[in-house]
């Protein structure tokens, strides 16, 4: 019943200055609104729709920026990892390591992530039912690590479309672990633009608000000062200059939801 | 931006006394909470999963009860109609006539409903995208009737399962017509119990709250004093004695949503 | 294990001459191939996407043409009915009356159709699992009529898309009733063109062949001499001049399938 | 238009003797039927539903068995790889290396697989549309390797269910690469048994036959002498003693399909 945390940042790291600019802006907006803040960014987009999509700065340069953001802004940080080898290094330089949705059943990756002792944010696969997550969770728990977050990011709904099932949130909350709504990727249109994924940015605040009203722990929102020219996920990122208002709005729904918890 | 309306009542009419009991209880709860109230009940369950399912009191007896409830309780009423012939009679005795989801593309039914001049609540078919509703709407509008409500009640998601896509609500709101969330049927499991549909009653308040937080006009919730012995939709109806608390809770989210409208 | 029957004709009746032209052509192609033939056409498209879509000739004029086709060509005929009142008249003038998919759970329509004693072809709703069909069937059976056909025409798969699940065919075959594959409507894209449904004509032979290879009783294919200018379902109808080759090809797969029945 | 190839074997390697027994039996059945044969088995089940599921013999022991089978039986072999490091070694000891469906968008894995020069079988993700595969293919092609196979193994259809869309096969055939139908995994029920995936073995021959009738290059079928006690995928494997009849039956449909190619 702690107040909402906002996990936000650009889809992919572009430079130290860019990361600091976004983190500083978001940290200020979150402090102002009274919500927690975690800086999120990726050092590698390892599963782009097309080979031509930009992948990012890479592990070493990316993690160095993540460390720098944490130190300078003073906020916790999150990044996604893509194989077992990356887990240990990432866990040294960020607070939360994230299992990508496509990889959420890869046992060795879950074990390696768990063994770092870092917080592990598991994104539920687009192909997975919410009640299948305990099997996924127990892979991480088997390492002795119970610092786990669970993220809804939409389920496959026909071709090139995802749907976010609100029932998924209370279902995953029953595990006792904090539940996160990924408002950005749940409105993605996978492969919807041929060589890249489309998205419906206008619906990200819809997903965020609906989910926050259910009393979730955190909301995950990608943001960029100029989404339409961002190297990835532009169609579903929220412009940075709208984030302060969005966060403040979500906080009001969070207050109400935390004061009046749903019993499922 | 009028305050929320709650459309509630038993799935099917059982008797005048039963209808009055529920309508009275709900009217009091809604007045207390400061939300509008519409009594809802069906005189015929015309598309039961199985022939063995109880169908109800029939048109004449049912509509007489509906009139009586309206007169005695002083609330507007809603019932669903199933063919063109029923529209005129129903429109005389209830305020809102409802197009069942399976029938939402039946042109003659939409025209007959529109021609009554009554408010027409169109349930979006389980097989329809929200952006397909303008085609449905224009069938009713062609009669000169623009007193239209649009209801989300879930979309087919694999077999025996529905999912309520929250994007559907703001998408339908763009038509300018009031949008209703059917929190009861969107958690139905069609055919899920072999001879009848199952449901997940515990998720109805989840759907209602998420939808109300988006600023919808009304929420539709079926209720019964003893859902497990109700003649239909028992698995997804909310016990009557929990409705006052639910309505009051929804009102708080509605206040917040109406004060801070989403812009999609 | 009787040889395949082909149910084919235009989506909607246009004129007697047009109907005779298609029926004659198809009857010849089917005789040549050694398959049974049923002429199919609709007198009313009662659930067009948009009000602007052409609906057809109407009950009386349409059924008169159906009678004439039956008499002159000597083939059985099929048409779809849309309410209880139409059943009796339709059953007098055609051999098989068809329950539209959207209406497959409307109890009164199923009863009225059953009571005519005509063969009743039930299209499985886009929202229904194949194992839910016994509930539908028993509504017709309750009238004493066991002359029933079951048709697969695709299931909702996200928005504006259908998918034909091949498991549906053997599942419905277990009921003992003849199973029909609707190769035309299972490749429809409902609402996919805004004011009308789109379709993928090129996949209709794919669906037909896959289904016939499983040993079904009949295949349903809409055809037109100029699909692109047909009043409805143009995008998924097969040009008439390709039907002879298609039917001959399907017959070869049917022979093989009937000689080597699947055991599910 | 080469005759059908059957890719078959146990879900996971159990021992050299077991692998040889199955390979020998399948090779004989395929030779008898006049179809090609590829032995398939996994050395590691890297994404079991539950941590308790048996994972297999591991890379080194597994690949040694694969080599031995190839040498002794004289058939090509296929195994799936799970990270970049495994590709090179696997490519030395098997003929075809397979990208698991969940991993089909992992760029580095596709590149590493392509760089081995071995044939690469890409399973289409449960979350991917068939028309998205060219993006996946071009990742492998970028390495200069155009020895590619594409496999349909079902798409997510609601929760815990897959559906095999027959349109996927001709759509992928348009790429010019050989298309494989995985008749075993497309009838899997992911997570359907709580701690493991369920399946519908009885439908595997349905999928195989429907797909073969469309003229595909190969069919993928897991088999075991005692599926119900197999360490994984038991619910959807075909008993070994039924494979000869199944293969012979498929060959007849393949002959017909190759003589009468569909034009999509």
PDB file of C-alpha atoms in Angstrom, chain D residues 120-214:
ATOM      1  CA  UNK D 120      18.341 -22.809 -39.822  1.00  0.00           C
ATOM      2  CA  UNK D 121      14.751 -23.735 -38.992  1.00  0.00           C
ATOM      3  CA  UNK D 122      12.940 -20.709 -37.590  1.00  0.00           C
ATOM      4  CA  UNK D 123       9.804 -21.387 -35.607  1.00  0.00           C
ATOM      5  CA  UNK D 124       7.337 -18.552 -35.942  1.00  0.00           C
ATOM      6  CA  UNK D 125       6.571 -17.083 -32.513  1.00  0.00           C
ATOM      7  CA  UNK D 126       3.137 -17.623 -31.005  1.00  0.00           C
ATOM      8  CA  UNK D 127       2.940 -13.811 -30.941  1.00  0.00           C
ATOM      9  CA  UNK D 128       3.877 -13.209 -34.574  1.00  0.00           C
ATOM     10  CA  UNK D 129       1.857 -12.787 -37.754  1.00  0.00           C
ATOM     11  CA  UNK D 130       3.018 -14.845 -40.740  1.00  0.00           C
ATOM     12  CA  UNK D 131       3.619 -11.668 -42.720  1.00  0.00           C
ATOM     13  CA  UNK D 132       6.101 -10.556 -40.057  1.00  0.00           C
ATOM     14  CA  UNK D 133       8.452 -13.416 -40.872  1.00  0.00           C
ATOM     15  CA  UNK D 134      10.361 -11.619 -43.665  1.00  0.00           C
ATOM     16  CA  UNK D 135      11.826  -9.341 -40.989  1.00  0.00           C
ATOM     17  CA  UNK D 136      12.972 -12.407 -39.083  1.00  0.00           C
ATOM     18  CA  UNK D 137      14.306 -14.091 -42.194  1.00  0.00           C
ATOM     19  CA  UNK D 138      16.371 -11.091 -43.219  1.00  0.00           C
ATOM     20  CA  UNK D 139      18.276 -11.281 -39.957  1.00  0.00           C
ATOM     21  CA  UNK D 140      19.523 -14.745 -40.932  1.00  0.00           C
ATOM     22  CA  UNK D 141      20.005 -13.793 -44.576  1.00  0.00           C
ATOM     23  CA  UNK D 142      22.223 -10.885 -43.507  1.00  0.00           C
ATOM     24  CA  UNK D 143      24.856 -13.481 -42.590  1.00  0.00           C
ATOM     25  CA  UNK D 144      24.884 -14.774 -46.150  1.00  0.00           C
ATOM     26  CA  UNK D 145      23.053 -17.929 -45.128  1.00  0.00           C
ATOM     27  CA  UNK D 146      19.949 -18.630 -47.145  1.00  0.00           C
ATOM     28  CA  UNK D 147      19.464 -22.183 -45.994  1.00  0.00           C
ATOM     29  CA  UNK D 148      16.324 -21.394 -44.074  1.00  0.00           C
ATOM     30  CA  UNK D 149      13.196 -23.286 -43.063  1.00  0.00           C
ATOM     31  CA  UNK D 150      10.074 -21.654 -41.613  1.00  0.00           C
ATOM     32  CA  UNK D 151       7.842 -23.469 -39.163  1.00  0.00           C
ATOM     33  CA  UNK D 152       4.255 -22.802 -38.115  1.00  0.00           C
ATOM     34  CA  UNK D 153       3.588 -23.980 -34.556  1.00  0.00           C
ATOM     35  CA  UNK D 154       0.417 -22.114 -33.695  1.00  0.00           C
ATOM     36  CA  UNK D 155      -0.510 -18.610 -32.588  1.00  0.00           C
ATOM     37  CA  UNK D 156      -1.788 -17.478 -29.195  1.00  0.00           C
ATOM     38  CA  UNK D 157      -5.577 -17.685 -29.080  1.00  0.00           C
ATOM     39  CA  UNK D 158      -6.801 -16.434 -25.732  1.00  0.00           C
ATOM     40  CA  UNK D 159      -5.178 -18.011 -22.687  1.00  0.00           C
ATOM     41  CA  UNK D 160      -3.602 -21.478 -22.628  1.00  0.00           C
ATOM     42  CA  UNK D 161      -4.657 -22.156 -26.194  1.00  0.00           C
ATOM     43  CA  UNK D 162      -3.037 -22.004 -29.605  1.00  0.00           C
ATOM     44  CA  UNK D 163      -4.641 -22.000 -33.011  1.00  0.00           C
ATOM     45  CA  UNK D 164      -2.939 -22.976 -36.245  1.00  0.00           C
ATOM     46  CA  UNK D 165      -4.022 -20.608 -38.980  1.00  0.00           C
ATOM     47  CA  UNK D 166      -3.797 -22.460 -42.284  1.00  0.00           C
ATOM     48  CA  UNK D 167      -3.349 -19.149 -44.119  1.00  0.00           C
ATOM     49  CA  UNK D 168       0.009 -18.912 -42.447  1.00  0.00           C
ATOM     50  CA  UNK D 169       1.406 -21.729 -44.576  1.00  0.00           C
ATOM     51  CA  UNK D 170       0.858 -20.250 -48.066  1.00  0.00           C
ATOM     52  CA  UNK D 171       1.742 -16.821 -46.683  1.00  0.00           C
ATOM     53  CA  UNK D 172       5.123 -18.088 -45.548  1.00  0.00           C
ATOM     54  CA  UNK D 173       5.554 -20.155 -48.731  1.00  0.00           C
ATOM     55  CA  UNK D 174       5.565 -16.875 -50.647  1.00  0.00           C
ATOM     56  CA  UNK D 175       8.987 -16.139 -49.156  1.00  0.00           C
ATOM     57  CA  UNK D 176      10.329 -18.973 -51.287  1.00  0.00           C
ATOM     58  CA  UNK D 177      11.659 -20.884 -48.289  1.00  0.00           C
ATOM     59  CA  UNK D 178      10.448 -24.359 -47.393  1.00  0.00           C
ATOM     60  CA  UNK D 179       7.598 -24.306 -44.895  1.00  0.00           C
ATOM     61  CA  UNK D 180       7.174 -26.831 -42.108  1.00  0.00           C
ATOM     62  CA  UNK D 181       4.050 -27.593 -40.090  1.00  0.00           C
ATOM     63  CA  UNK D 182       4.741 -28.445 -36.473  1.00  0.00           C
ATOM     64  CA  UNK D 183       1.745 -30.670 -35.856  1.00  0.00           C
ATOM     65  CA  UNK D 184       2.811 -31.409 -32.297  1.00  0.00           C
ATOM     66  CA  UNK D 185       3.239 -27.985 -30.751  1.00  0.00           C
ATOM     67  CA  UNK D 186       0.344 -26.369 -32.567  1.00  0.00           C
ATOM     68  CA  UNK D 187      -1.945 -28.599 -30.513  1.00  0.00           C
ATOM     69  CA  UNK D 188      -0.175 -27.804 -27.265  1.00  0.00           C
ATOM     70  CA  UNK D 189      -2.130 -26.162 -24.455  1.00  0.00           C
ATOM     71  CA  UNK D 190       0.543 -23.916 -22.953  1.00  0.00           C
ATOM     72  CA  UNK D 191       0.473 -23.972 -19.184  1.00  0.00           C
ATOM     73  CA  UNK D 192      -2.751 -25.895 -19.407  1.00  0.00           C
ATOM     74  CA  UNK D 193      -1.890 -28.374 -16.678  1.00  0.00           C
ATOM     75  CA  UNK D 194      -0.637 -25.903 -14.103  1.00  0.00           C
ATOM     76  CA  UNK D 195       2.914 -27.124 -13.730  1.00  0.00           C
ATOM     77  CA  UNK D 196       3.251 -28.236 -17.347  1.00  0.00           C
ATOM     78  CA  UNK D 197       1.698 -27.747 -20.740  1.00  0.00           C
ATOM     79  CA  UNK D 198      -1.201 -29.873 -21.827  1.00  0.00           C
ATOM     80  CA  UNK D 199      -1.932 -30.969 -25.341  1.00  0.00           C
ATOM     81  CA  UNK D 200      -4.369 -32.630 -27.639  1.00  0.00           C
ATOM     82  CA  UNK D 201      -2.501 -35.479 -29.244  1.00  0.00           C
ATOM     83  CA  UNK D 202      -5.584 -36.552 -31.154  1.00  0.00           C
ATOM     84  CA  UNK D 203      -5.452 -33.364 -33.203  1.00  0.00           C
ATOM     85  CA  UNK D 204      -1.833 -33.636 -34.322  1.00  0.00           C
ATOM     86  CA  UNK D 205      -2.761 -35.824 -37.322  1.00  0.00           C
ATOM     87  CA  UNK D 206      -5.510 -33.321 -38.147  1.00  0.00           C
ATOM     88  CA  UNK D 207      -3.031 -30.468 -38.321  1.00  0.00           C
ATOM     89  CA  UNK D 208      -0.533 -32.568 -40.222  1.00  0.00           C
ATOM     90  CA  UNK D 209      -2.989 -33.667 -42.877  1.00  0.00           C
ATOM     91  CA  UNK D 210      -4.578 -30.251 -43.389  1.00  0.00           C
ATOM     92  CA  UNK D 211      -1.143 -28.679 -43.770  1.00  0.00           C
ATOM     93  CA  UNK D 212       0.265 -31.370 -46.045  1.00  0.00           C
ATOM     94  CA  UNK D 213      -2.743 -30.974 -48.318  1.00  0.00           C
ATOM     95  CA  UNK D 214      -1.602 -27.409 -48.903  1.00  0.00           C
TER      96      UNK D 214
END
